[in-house]
PDB file of C-alpha atoms and ligand atoms in Angstrom:
ATOM      1  CA  MET G 274      -0.828 166.347 106.149  1.00  0.00           C
ATOM      2  CA  THR G 275      -3.121 169.138 105.553  1.00  0.00           C
ATOM      3  CA  ASN G 276      -4.876 170.732 108.513  1.00  0.00           C
ATOM      4  CA  THR G 277      -8.211 171.219 107.339  1.00  0.00           C
ATOM      5  CA  LYS G 278      -9.363 172.217 110.708  1.00  0.00           C
ATOM      6  CA  GLY G 279     -10.538 175.944 111.768  1.00  0.00           C
ATOM      7  CA  ARG G 280      -8.810 178.005 113.863  1.00  0.00           C
ATOM      8  CA  LEU G 281     -10.414 179.979 116.930  1.00  0.00           C
ATOM      9  CA  TYR G 282      -9.494 183.295 117.784  1.00  0.00           C
ATOM     10  CA  GLY G 283     -10.395 185.260 120.897  1.00  0.00           C
ATOM     11  CA  ILE G 284     -10.122 188.891 120.323  1.00  0.00           C
ATOM     12  CA  GLY G 285     -10.549 191.889 122.744  1.00  0.00           C
ATOM     13  CA  VAL G 286     -12.391 194.563 121.291  1.00  0.00           C
ATOM     14  CA  GLY G 287     -11.838 196.833 124.352  1.00  0.00           C
ATOM     15  CA  PRO G 288     -14.091 198.917 126.553  1.00  0.00           C
ATOM     16  CA  GLY G 289     -16.059 200.706 124.051  1.00  0.00           C
ATOM     17  CA  ASP G 290     -14.262 203.113 121.853  1.00  0.00           C
ATOM     18  CA  PRO G 291     -13.682 201.367 118.551  1.00  0.00           C
ATOM     19  CA  GLU G 292     -10.316 202.699 118.260  1.00  0.00           C
ATOM     20  CA  LEU G 293      -9.217 200.738 121.163  1.00  0.00           C
ATOM     21  CA  LEU G 294      -8.805 197.820 119.394  1.00  0.00           C
ATOM     22  CA  THR G 295      -5.029 196.306 118.825  1.00  0.00           C
ATOM     23  CA  LEU G 296      -4.021 196.380 115.115  1.00  0.00           C
ATOM     24  CA  LYS G 297      -3.869 192.445 115.584  1.00  0.00           C
ATOM     25  CA  ALA G 298      -7.322 192.117 116.645  1.00  0.00           C
ATOM     26  CA  PHE G 299      -8.401 194.507 113.830  1.00  0.00           C
ATOM     27  CA  ARG G 300      -6.505 192.546 111.589  1.00  0.00           C
ATOM     28  CA  LEU G 301      -8.149 189.464 112.404  1.00  0.00           C
ATOM     29  CA  LEU G 302     -11.420 190.870 112.657  1.00  0.00           C
ATOM     30  CA  LYS G 303     -11.414 192.300 108.889  1.00  0.00           C
ATOM     31  CA  SER G 304      -9.775 188.895 107.525  1.00  0.00           C
ATOM     32  CA  ALA G 305     -12.529 186.460 109.364  1.00  0.00           C
ATOM     33  CA  SER G 306     -15.282 184.842 107.558  1.00  0.00           C
ATOM     34  CA  VAL G 307     -17.168 183.832 110.829  1.00  0.00           C
ATOM     35  CA  VAL G 308     -17.883 186.160 113.678  1.00  0.00           C
ATOM     36  CA  ALA G 309     -19.058 185.106 116.563  1.00  0.00           C
ATOM     37  CA  TYR G 310     -20.114 186.799 119.764  1.00  0.00           C
ATOM     38  CA  GLN G 311     -22.600 186.702 122.988  1.00  0.00           C
ATOM     39  CA  SER G 312     -26.035 187.667 122.267  1.00  0.00           C
ATOM     40  CA  ALA G 313     -29.217 187.238 124.615  1.00  0.00           C
ATOM     41  CA  ASP G 314     -32.455 187.584 123.217  1.00  0.00           C
ATOM     42  CA  ASN G 315     -33.215 191.347 124.394  1.00  0.00           C
ATOM     43  CA  HIS G 316     -29.804 192.135 124.564  1.00  0.00           C
ATOM     44  CA  PRO G 317     -27.863 193.067 121.730  1.00  0.00           C
ATOM     45  CA  SER G 318     -23.901 192.328 121.658  1.00  0.00           C
ATOM     46  CA  VAL G 319     -21.886 195.288 122.964  1.00  0.00           C
ATOM     47  CA  ALA G 320     -18.731 193.608 121.742  1.00  0.00           C
ATOM     48  CA  ARG G 321     -20.338 193.508 118.339  1.00  0.00           C
ATOM     49  CA  SER G 322     -21.828 197.014 118.725  1.00  0.00           C
ATOM     50  CA  ILE G 323     -17.936 198.438 119.355  1.00  0.00           C
ATOM     51  CA  VAL G 324     -16.875 196.818 115.860  1.00  0.00           C
ATOM     52  CA  ALA G 325     -20.081 197.199 113.865  1.00  0.00           C
ATOM     53  CA  SER G 326     -18.377 199.688 111.641  1.00  0.00           C
ATOM     54  CA  TYR G 327     -15.929 197.188 110.672  1.00  0.00           C
ATOM     55  CA  LEU G 328     -17.895 194.330 109.944  1.00  0.00           C
ATOM     56  CA  THR G 329     -18.985 193.580 106.174  1.00  0.00           C
ATOM     57  CA  ASP G 330     -21.864 191.903 104.466  1.00  0.00           C
ATOM     58  CA  ASP G 331     -20.240 188.864 103.387  1.00  0.00           C
ATOM     59  CA  GLN G 332     -19.106 187.925 107.326  1.00  0.00           C
ATOM     60  CA  ILE G 333     -21.190 185.176 108.584  1.00  0.00           C
ATOM     61  CA  GLU G 334     -22.319 186.153 112.047  1.00  0.00           C
ATOM     62  CA  VAL G 335     -22.813 183.320 114.834  1.00  0.00           C
ATOM     63  CA  PRO G 336     -24.649 184.797 117.790  1.00  0.00           C
ATOM     64  CA  PHE G 337     -24.371 182.505 120.708  1.00  0.00           C
ATOM     65  CA  HIS G 338     -25.615 182.832 124.752  1.00  0.00           C
ATOM     66  CA  PHE G 339     -24.376 181.556 127.602  1.00  0.00           C
ATOM     67  CA  PRO G 340     -27.057 182.071 130.286  1.00  0.00           C
ATOM     68  CA  ARG G 341     -25.888 183.954 133.457  1.00  0.00           C
ATOM     69  CA  ALA G 342     -25.945 183.118 137.199  1.00  0.00           C
ATOM     70  CA  LEU G 343     -26.299 179.634 136.776  1.00  0.00           C
ATOM     71  CA  ASP G 344     -24.846 176.539 139.258  1.00  0.00           C
ATOM     72  CA  PRO G 345     -21.964 175.174 137.195  1.00  0.00           C
ATOM     73  CA  HIS G 346     -23.567 171.563 137.107  1.00  0.00           C
ATOM     74  CA  GLU G 347     -26.456 173.350 135.300  1.00  0.00           C
ATOM     75  CA  ALA G 348     -24.912 175.614 133.125  1.00  0.00           C
ATOM     76  CA  LYS G 349     -22.335 172.933 131.634  1.00  0.00           C
ATOM     77  CA  PRO G 350     -25.062 171.095 129.478  1.00  0.00           C
ATOM     78  CA  LEU G 351     -26.625 174.556 128.355  1.00  0.00           C
ATOM     79  CA  TYR G 352     -23.190 176.095 127.822  1.00  0.00           C
ATOM     80  CA  ASP G 353     -22.004 172.758 125.638  1.00  0.00           C
ATOM     81  CA  ARG G 354     -25.251 173.260 123.498  1.00  0.00           C
ATOM     82  CA  ALA G 355     -24.552 177.083 123.051  1.00  0.00           C
ATOM     83  CA  ILE G 356     -21.368 176.395 121.200  1.00  0.00           C
ATOM     84  CA  VAL G 357     -22.406 174.007 118.839  1.00  0.00           C
ATOM     85  CA  PRO G 358     -22.816 176.523 115.959  1.00  0.00           C
ATOM     86  CA  ILE G 359     -19.116 177.482 116.366  1.00  0.00           C
ATOM     87  CA  ALA G 360     -18.072 173.866 116.648  1.00  0.00           C
ATOM     88  CA  GLU G 361     -19.720 173.149 113.179  1.00  0.00           C
ATOM     89  CA  HIS G 362     -17.863 176.056 111.721  1.00  0.00           C
ATOM     90  CA  LEU G 363     -14.829 174.893 113.047  1.00  0.00           C
ATOM     91  CA  ALA G 364     -14.983 171.156 111.873  1.00  0.00           C
ATOM     92  CA  ALA G 365     -15.797 172.269 108.638  1.00  0.00           C
ATOM     93  CA  GLY G 366     -12.535 174.253 108.659  1.00  0.00           C
ATOM     94  CA  HIS G 367     -13.522 178.155 108.988  1.00  0.00           C
ATOM     95  CA  ASP G 368     -11.780 180.032 111.046  1.00  0.00           C
ATOM     96  CA  VAL G 369     -13.886 181.829 113.880  1.00  0.00           C
ATOM     97  CA  VAL G 370     -13.240 185.006 115.473  1.00  0.00           C
ATOM     98  CA  VAL G 371     -15.069 185.634 118.646  1.00  0.00           C
ATOM     99  CA  LEU G 372     -15.580 189.141 119.975  1.00  0.00           C
ATOM    100  CA  CYS G 373     -14.982 189.658 123.542  1.00  0.00           C
ATOM    101  CA  GLU G 374     -15.760 193.135 125.224  1.00  0.00           C
ATOM    102  CA  GLY G 375     -12.544 194.108 127.194  1.00  0.00           C
ATOM    103  CA  ASP G 376      -9.976 191.524 127.646  1.00  0.00           C
ATOM    104  CA  PRO G 377     -11.053 187.979 126.684  1.00  0.00           C
ATOM    105  CA  LEU G 378      -9.806 186.280 129.677  1.00  0.00           C
ATOM    106  CA  PHE G 379     -10.347 188.867 132.365  1.00  0.00           C
ATOM    107  CA  TYR G 380     -13.623 187.987 133.601  1.00  0.00           C
ATOM    108  CA  GLY G 381     -14.740 187.122 130.163  1.00  0.00           C
ATOM    109  CA  SER G 382     -16.948 184.481 129.035  1.00  0.00           C
ATOM    110  CA  PHE G 383     -14.578 183.295 126.297  1.00  0.00           C
ATOM    111  CA  MET G 384     -12.928 181.028 128.885  1.00  0.00           C
ATOM    112  CA  TYR G 385     -15.842 178.593 128.238  1.00  0.00           C
ATOM    113  CA  LEU G 386     -14.905 178.369 124.526  1.00  0.00           C
ATOM    114  CA  PHE G 387     -11.185 177.947 125.450  1.00  0.00           C
ATOM    115  CA  THR G 388     -12.039 175.069 127.861  1.00  0.00           C
ATOM    116  CA  ARG G 389     -14.005 173.446 125.294  1.00  0.00           C
ATOM    117  CA  PHE G 390     -12.031 173.953 122.038  1.00  0.00           C
ATOM    118  CA  ALA G 391      -8.086 174.470 123.137  1.00  0.00           C
ATOM    119  CA  ASP G 392      -7.267 171.134 122.871  1.00  0.00           C
ATOM    120  CA  GLN G 393      -9.022 170.346 119.512  1.00  0.00           C
ATOM    121  CA  TYR G 394      -8.515 173.408 117.378  1.00  0.00           C
ATOM    122  CA  HIS G 395      -5.638 175.914 117.294  1.00  0.00           C
ATOM    123  CA  THR G 396      -6.980 178.806 119.525  1.00  0.00           C
ATOM    124  CA  GLU G 397      -5.307 181.934 120.293  1.00  0.00           C
ATOM    125  CA  VAL G 398      -6.389 184.591 122.362  1.00  0.00           C
ATOM    126  CA  VAL G 399      -5.732 188.424 121.564  1.00  0.00           C
ATOM    127  CA  PRO G 400      -5.850 190.551 124.541  1.00  0.00           C
ATOM    128  CA  GLY G 401      -7.638 193.988 124.732  1.00  0.00           C
ATOM    129  CA  VAL G 402      -8.058 197.076 126.673  1.00  0.00           C
ATOM    130  CA  SER G 403      -9.521 196.163 129.893  1.00  0.00           C
ATOM    131  CA  SER G 404     -12.225 198.123 131.766  1.00  0.00           C
ATOM    132  CA  PRO G 405     -10.210 198.907 134.879  1.00  0.00           C
ATOM    133  CA  MET G 406      -7.534 200.633 132.371  1.00  0.00           C
ATOM    134  CA  ALA G 407     -10.132 202.230 130.559  1.00  0.00           C
ATOM    135  CA  CYS G 408     -11.779 203.404 133.906  1.00  0.00           C
ATOM    136  CA  ALA G 409      -8.536 204.538 135.058  1.00  0.00           C
ATOM    137  CA  SER G 410      -7.665 206.802 132.032  1.00  0.00           C
ATOM    138  CA  ALA G 411     -11.092 208.217 132.100  1.00  0.00           C
ATOM    139  CA  ILE G 412     -10.772 209.619 135.696  1.00  0.00           C
ATOM    140  CA  GLY G 413      -7.214 210.404 134.965  1.00  0.00           C
ATOM    141  CA  ILE G 414      -5.867 209.463 138.249  1.00  0.00           C
ATOM    142  CA  PRO G 415      -2.960 207.381 138.998  1.00  0.00           C
ATOM    143  CA  ILE G 416      -4.517 203.983 140.178  1.00  0.00           C
ATOM    144  CA  SER G 417      -1.693 202.082 141.722  1.00  0.00           C
ATOM    145  CA  TYR G 418       1.892 203.243 142.633  1.00  0.00           C
ATOM    146  CA  ARG G 419       5.169 201.613 143.485  1.00  0.00           C
ATOM    147  CA  ASN G 420       4.370 198.749 145.925  1.00  0.00           C
ATOM    148  CA  ASP G 421       0.748 199.403 146.174  1.00  0.00           C
ATOM    149  CA  ILE G 422      -1.534 196.283 146.058  1.00  0.00           C
ATOM    150  CA  PHE G 423      -4.316 196.872 143.461  1.00  0.00           C
ATOM    151  CA  SER G 424      -7.545 194.649 144.018  1.00  0.00           C
ATOM    152  CA  VAL G 425     -10.303 193.554 141.489  1.00  0.00           C
ATOM    153  CA  LEU G 426     -13.384 192.727 143.813  1.00  0.00           C
ATOM    154  CA  PRO G 427     -16.663 191.508 142.105  1.00  0.00           C
ATOM    155  CA  ALA G 428     -19.629 193.539 143.903  1.00  0.00           C
ATOM    156  CA  THR G 429     -21.445 190.178 144.137  1.00  0.00           C
ATOM    157  CA  LEU G 430     -19.229 189.298 147.088  1.00  0.00           C
ATOM    158  CA  SER G 431     -20.627 189.890 150.549  1.00  0.00           C
ATOM    159  CA  ALA G 432     -20.268 193.139 152.342  1.00  0.00           C
ATOM    160  CA  ASP G 433     -17.764 191.458 154.868  1.00  0.00           C
ATOM    161  CA  VAL G 434     -15.857 189.770 152.414  1.00  0.00           C
ATOM    162  CA  LEU G 435     -15.421 193.194 150.372  1.00  0.00           C
ATOM    163  CA  ALA G 436     -14.728 195.169 153.586  1.00  0.00           C
ATOM    164  CA  THR G 437     -11.801 192.715 154.567  1.00  0.00           C
ATOM    165  CA  GLN G 438     -10.588 192.861 150.844  1.00  0.00           C
ATOM    166  CA  LEU G 439     -10.811 196.678 150.837  1.00  0.00           C
ATOM    167  CA  VAL G 440      -8.770 197.240 154.112  1.00  0.00           C
ATOM    168  CA  ASN G 441      -5.958 195.257 152.720  1.00  0.00           C
ATOM    169  CA  ALA G 442      -6.006 197.012 149.514  1.00  0.00           C
ATOM    170  CA  ASP G 443      -4.095 200.194 148.486  1.00  0.00           C
ATOM    171  CA  ALA G 444      -6.085 200.334 145.364  1.00  0.00           C
ATOM    172  CA  ALA G 445      -9.179 198.746 143.919  1.00  0.00           C
ATOM    173  CA  ALA G 446     -11.628 198.150 141.031  1.00  0.00           C
ATOM    174  CA  ILE G 447     -15.126 197.239 142.138  1.00  0.00           C
ATOM    175  CA  ILE G 448     -16.605 195.530 138.850  1.00  0.00           C
ATOM    176  CA  LYS G 449     -20.017 194.069 138.442  1.00  0.00           C
ATOM    177  CA  LEU G 450     -21.920 196.446 140.545  1.00  0.00           C
ATOM    178  CA  ARG G 451     -25.471 196.653 139.104  1.00  0.00           C
ATOM    179  CA  ARG G 452     -27.930 195.786 141.874  1.00  0.00           C
ATOM    180  CA  HIS G 453     -24.938 195.352 144.389  1.00  0.00           C
ATOM    181  CA  PHE G 454     -24.369 199.204 144.304  1.00  0.00           C
ATOM    182  CA  SER G 455     -25.782 200.044 147.424  1.00  0.00           C
ATOM    183  CA  LYS G 456     -23.873 197.415 149.440  1.00  0.00           C
ATOM    184  CA  VAL G 457     -20.638 198.386 147.965  1.00  0.00           C
ATOM    185  CA  ARG G 458     -21.306 202.151 148.667  1.00  0.00           C
ATOM    186  CA  GLU G 459     -22.224 201.546 152.090  1.00  0.00           C
ATOM    187  CA  VAL G 460     -19.286 199.251 152.591  1.00  0.00           C
ATOM    188  CA  LEU G 461     -16.790 202.408 151.483  1.00  0.00           C
ATOM    189  CA  ARG G 462     -18.581 204.625 153.639  1.00  0.00           C
ATOM    190  CA  SER G 463     -18.288 202.543 156.782  1.00  0.00           C
ATOM    191  CA  LEU G 464     -14.323 202.585 155.930  1.00  0.00           C
ATOM    192  CA  GLY G 465     -14.407 205.977 155.165  1.00  0.00           C
ATOM    193  CA  LEU G 466     -13.213 205.686 151.638  1.00  0.00           C
ATOM    194  CA  SER G 467     -15.918 206.731 149.726  1.00  0.00           C
ATOM    195  CA  SER G 468     -14.890 210.378 149.059  1.00  0.00           C
ATOM    196  CA  ARG G 469     -11.790 208.884 147.355  1.00  0.00           C
ATOM    197  CA  ALA G 470     -13.833 206.731 145.283  1.00  0.00           C
ATOM    198  CA  ARG G 471     -15.224 207.758 141.861  1.00  0.00           C
ATOM    199  CA  TYR G 472     -17.977 205.833 140.183  1.00  0.00           C
ATOM    200  CA  ILE G 473     -17.742 205.471 136.158  1.00  0.00           C
ATOM    201  CA  GLU G 474     -20.238 204.440 133.787  1.00  0.00           C
ATOM    202  CA  ARG G 475     -19.748 203.136 130.360  1.00  0.00           C
ATOM    203  CA  ALA G 476     -16.148 204.161 129.966  1.00  0.00           C
ATOM    204  CA  THR G 477     -14.905 205.134 126.657  1.00  0.00           C
ATOM    205  CA  MET G 478     -18.184 204.734 125.176  1.00  0.00           C
ATOM    206  CA  ALA G 479     -20.222 207.795 124.032  1.00  0.00           C
ATOM    207  CA  GLU G 480     -22.368 207.619 127.056  1.00  0.00           C
ATOM    208  CA  GLN G 481     -19.728 207.481 129.501  1.00  0.00           C
ATOM    209  CA  ARG G 482     -20.299 209.264 132.930  1.00  0.00           C
ATOM    210  CA  ILE G 483     -17.897 209.827 135.791  1.00  0.00           C
ATOM    211  CA  ILE G 484     -19.844 210.834 139.308  1.00  0.00           C
ATOM    212  CA  SER G 485     -19.073 210.795 143.148  1.00  0.00           C
ATOM    213  CA  LEU G 486     -20.559 207.857 145.016  1.00  0.00           C
ATOM    214  CA  ASP G 487     -23.340 210.285 146.575  1.00  0.00           C
ATOM    215  CA  GLU G 488     -24.677 211.206 143.227  1.00  0.00           C
ATOM    216  CA  VAL G 489     -25.229 207.600 142.085  1.00  0.00           C
ATOM    217  CA  GLU G 490     -29.000 206.449 141.713  1.00  0.00           C
ATOM    218  CA  ALA G 491     -28.682 202.946 143.107  1.00  0.00           C
ATOM    219  CA  ASP G 492     -31.678 201.714 140.788  1.00  0.00           C
ATOM    220  CA  ARG G 493     -30.078 202.854 137.567  1.00  0.00           C
ATOM    221  CA  VAL G 494     -26.763 201.544 137.686  1.00  0.00           C
ATOM    222  CA  PRO G 495     -25.787 199.760 134.425  1.00  0.00           C
ATOM    223  CA  TYR G 496     -24.204 196.381 133.842  1.00  0.00           C
ATOM    224  CA  PHE G 497     -21.014 198.720 132.612  1.00  0.00           C
ATOM    225  CA  SER G 498     -20.008 200.621 135.218  1.00  0.00           C
ATOM    226  CA  MET G 499     -17.499 200.167 138.534  1.00  0.00           C
ATOM    227  CA  ILE G 500     -16.135 201.943 141.236  1.00  0.00           C
ATOM    228  CA  LEU G 501     -12.347 202.903 141.257  1.00  0.00           C
ATOM    229  CA  LEU G 502     -10.629 203.547 144.344  1.00  0.00           C
ATOM    230  CA  PRO G 503      -7.258 204.994 143.353  1.00  0.00           C
ATOM    231  CA  THR G 504      -4.142 205.005 145.182  1.00  0.00           C
ATOM    232  CA  LYS G 505      -4.154 206.966 148.351  1.00  0.00           C
ATOM    233  CA  VAL G 506      -0.155 207.648 147.592  1.00  0.00           C
ATOM    234  CA  GLN G 507       0.115 211.568 147.105  1.00  0.00           C
ATOM    235  CA  LEU G 508       2.261 212.100 144.149  1.00  0.00           C
TER     236      LEU G 508
HETATM  237  C1  LIG J 133     -18.118 190.317 133.266  1.00  0.00           C
HETATM  238  S1  LIG J 133     -16.668 191.724 133.325  1.00  0.00           S
HETATM  239  C2  LIG J 133     -15.986 191.763 131.861  1.00  0.00           C
HETATM  240  C3  LIG J 133     -14.864 192.539 131.852  1.00  0.00           C
HETATM  241  C4  LIG J 133     -13.836 192.577 130.700  1.00  0.00           C
HETATM  242  N1  LIG J 133     -13.577 191.403 129.825  1.00  0.00           N
HETATM  243  C5  LIG J 133     -12.771 193.719 130.495  1.00  0.00           C
HETATM  244  O1  LIG J 133     -11.843 193.158 130.383  1.00  0.00           O
HETATM  245  O2  LIG J 133     -12.994 194.788 131.178  1.00  0.00           O
HETATM  246  C6  LIG J 133     -18.095 192.904 133.452  1.00  0.00           C
HETATM  247  C7  LIG J 133     -17.782 194.070 134.357  1.00  0.00           C
HETATM  248  O3  LIG J 133     -16.580 194.989 133.494  1.00  0.00           O
HETATM  249  C8  LIG J 133     -16.822 196.144 133.941  1.00  0.00           C
HETATM  250  N2  LIG J 133     -16.673 196.891 132.605  1.00  0.00           N
HETATM  251  C9  LIG J 133     -16.506 196.574 131.226  1.00  0.00           C
HETATM  252  N3  LIG J 133     -16.835 197.541 130.539  1.00  0.00           N
HETATM  253  C10 LIG J 133     -16.812 198.777 131.151  1.00  0.00           C
HETATM  254  C11 LIG J 133     -17.023 199.849 130.655  1.00  0.00           C
HETATM  255  N4  LIG J 133     -16.735 200.274 129.527  1.00  0.00           N
HETATM  256  N5  LIG J 133     -17.173 200.834 131.701  1.00  0.00           N
HETATM  257  C12 LIG J 133     -17.247 200.475 133.088  1.00  0.00           C
HETATM  258  N6  LIG J 133     -17.191 199.037 133.420  1.00  0.00           N
HETATM  259  C13 LIG J 133     -16.790 198.221 132.717  1.00  0.00           C
HETATM  260  C14 LIG J 133     -18.427 196.169 134.404  1.00  0.00           C
HETATM  261  O4  LIG J 133     -18.028 196.389 135.877  1.00  0.00           O
HETATM  262  C15 LIG J 133     -18.841 195.125 134.063  1.00  0.00           C
HETATM  263  O5  LIG J 133     -19.986 194.590 134.990  1.00  0.00           O
END
């Protein structure tokens, strides 16, 4: 029996530099007839902008939107509705490539598609260069070494939890800073860690910025930013 169902591909497009795509992601993107990506009304898709120069006019583009910061029970019906256009393409037998900034399954919204489609359709994930790795390369300081414990901490955690986790980590990436930046900076200062930490904004994008924590204007911290706390091991 011929399987006429479409296949779903979540491809990591990396942190910003269009050259940081894997060959596999590039091949799938070039051969895709349907390309989907997250896009809110007033926020153009960063994942799409990364690969814009590789897209062609004959590709069908399918923007979709998962609203942020909702209670999971409230979010479920909205997310179910958001994926309807993708479901229609898959049911019609079209392969769909979903563009994911960084890596699809590292704090990525592709997981909402994966959990909804993987048992019905052939679903494949193509890993991407993730932002902590891009930021580590940008600052050019080894992040973790030998037996170091490297922690990834969302800045949305409380100051107490952040402090406990940072005390137990040898190195860390603190992501999702935006309006939580001041809280994180205070925690790092209180632990005597702020001089070792680096702030990186829009790593590998044309507007990349690397500055010390003291230089950051807390009310201008963009979504694509993180603080890296590199290893304390002196090499
Ligand atoms: C929802 S997570 C998605 C991570 C993404 N899937 C990855 O693999 O990097 C978004 C957070 O990742 C970090 N981030 C993603 N891309 C970045 C970049 N180019 N420069 C700095 N931070 C970035 C920011 O902290 C941002 O708030």
